[in-house]
Amino acid sequence: MVKEIERAGIPVVHICTVTPISMTVGANRIVPAIAIPHPLGDPGLDEKEEYQLRRKLVEKSLHALTVDVDDQTIFED
């Protein structure tokens, strides 16, 4: 699905917990997530820390959308 959306000219960021799978399916912009059962959060954190964690992921993903990529790229910290 990611590749087809990209082919239509719309940049896509794939947030995932297992980046090799994203590489296999051909995602161009990959942002590593937190953990398999909770990809976009950590239930062990308090509300403020959870918010900061999620915000960081969203900001990283938005940044990835602005970067021109020629090949598959994993956006680490």
C-alpha positions as a printed NumPy array, in Angstrom:
array([[ 0.   ,  0.   ,  0.   ],
       [ 2.835,  2.392,  0.9  ],
       [ 4.505,  1.935, -2.488],
       [ 1.282,  2.576, -4.391],
       [ 0.592,  5.822, -2.522],
       [ 4.179,  6.947, -3.217],
       [ 3.731,  6.114, -6.917],
       [ 0.762,  8.484, -6.965],
       [ 3.144, 11.253, -5.866],
       [ 2.126, 11.405, -2.221],
       [ 5.004, 11.007,  0.242],
       [ 4.372,  8.411,  2.948],
       [ 6.055,  7.648,  6.256],
       [ 5.782,  4.097,  7.527],
       [ 5.91 ,  4.001, 11.34 ],
       [ 6.721,  0.463, 12.369],
       [ 8.218, -1.619, 15.133],
       [10.012, -4.119, 12.896],
       [11.935, -2.075, 10.336],
       [13.152, -5.069,  8.271],
       [ 9.522, -5.766,  7.37 ],
       [ 9.129, -2.185,  6.147],
       [12.264, -2.616,  4.079],
       [10.844, -5.817,  2.591],
       [ 7.55 , -4.191,  1.579],
       [ 9.448, -1.307, -0.013],
       [ 8.623,  1.642,  2.229],
       [10.831,  4.632,  1.379],
       [10.575,  6.593,  4.643],
       [10.638,  4.46 ,  7.769],
       [10.33 ,  5.695, 11.356],
       [10.96 ,  3.083, 14.058],
       [ 8.137,  2.793, 16.59 ],
       [ 8.288,  1.903, 20.289],
       [ 7.224, -1.728, 20.753],
       [ 5.057, -4.314, 19.009],
       [ 2.133, -4.218, 21.462],
       [ 2.29 , -0.393, 21.724],
       [ 3.88 ,  1.048, 18.57 ],
       [ 3.005,  4.674, 19.298],
       [ 3.296,  4.794, 23.041],
       [ 4.357,  3.288, 26.323],
       [ 1.621,  2.546, 28.867],
       [ 4.255,  2.513, 31.616],
       [ 4.817,  6.252, 31.275],
       [ 2.833,  8.967, 33.005],
       [ 0.564, 11.163, 30.889],
       [ 3.11 , 13.95 , 30.331],
       [ 5.92 , 11.567, 29.323],
       [ 3.564,  9.666, 27.042],
       [ 2.564, 12.903, 25.32 ],
       [ 6.218, 13.869, 24.803],
       [ 7.033, 10.426, 23.386],
       [ 4.154, 10.544, 20.912],
       [ 4.929, 14.115, 19.923],
       [ 8.544, 13.158, 19.191],
       [ 7.368, 10.334, 16.889],
       [ 4.975, 12.632, 15.041],
       [ 7.613, 15.349, 14.655],
       [10.133, 12.811, 13.355],
       [ 7.535, 11.526, 10.887],
       [ 6.659, 15.015,  9.684],
       [10.341, 15.749,  9.192],
       [10.694, 12.53 ,  7.173],
       [ 7.933, 13.763,  4.847],
       [ 9.992, 16.847,  4.011],
       [13.129, 14.903,  3.049],
       [13.646, 13.849, -0.568],
       [14.778, 10.234, -0.605],
       [16.107,  8.19 , -3.486],
       [16.295,  4.918, -1.591],
       [14.778,  3.383,  1.507],
       [15.679,  5.472,  4.537],
       [15.237,  4.726,  8.231],
       [14.855,  7.909, 10.273],
       [16.494,  7.078, 13.586],
       [17.131,  9.579, 16.369]])
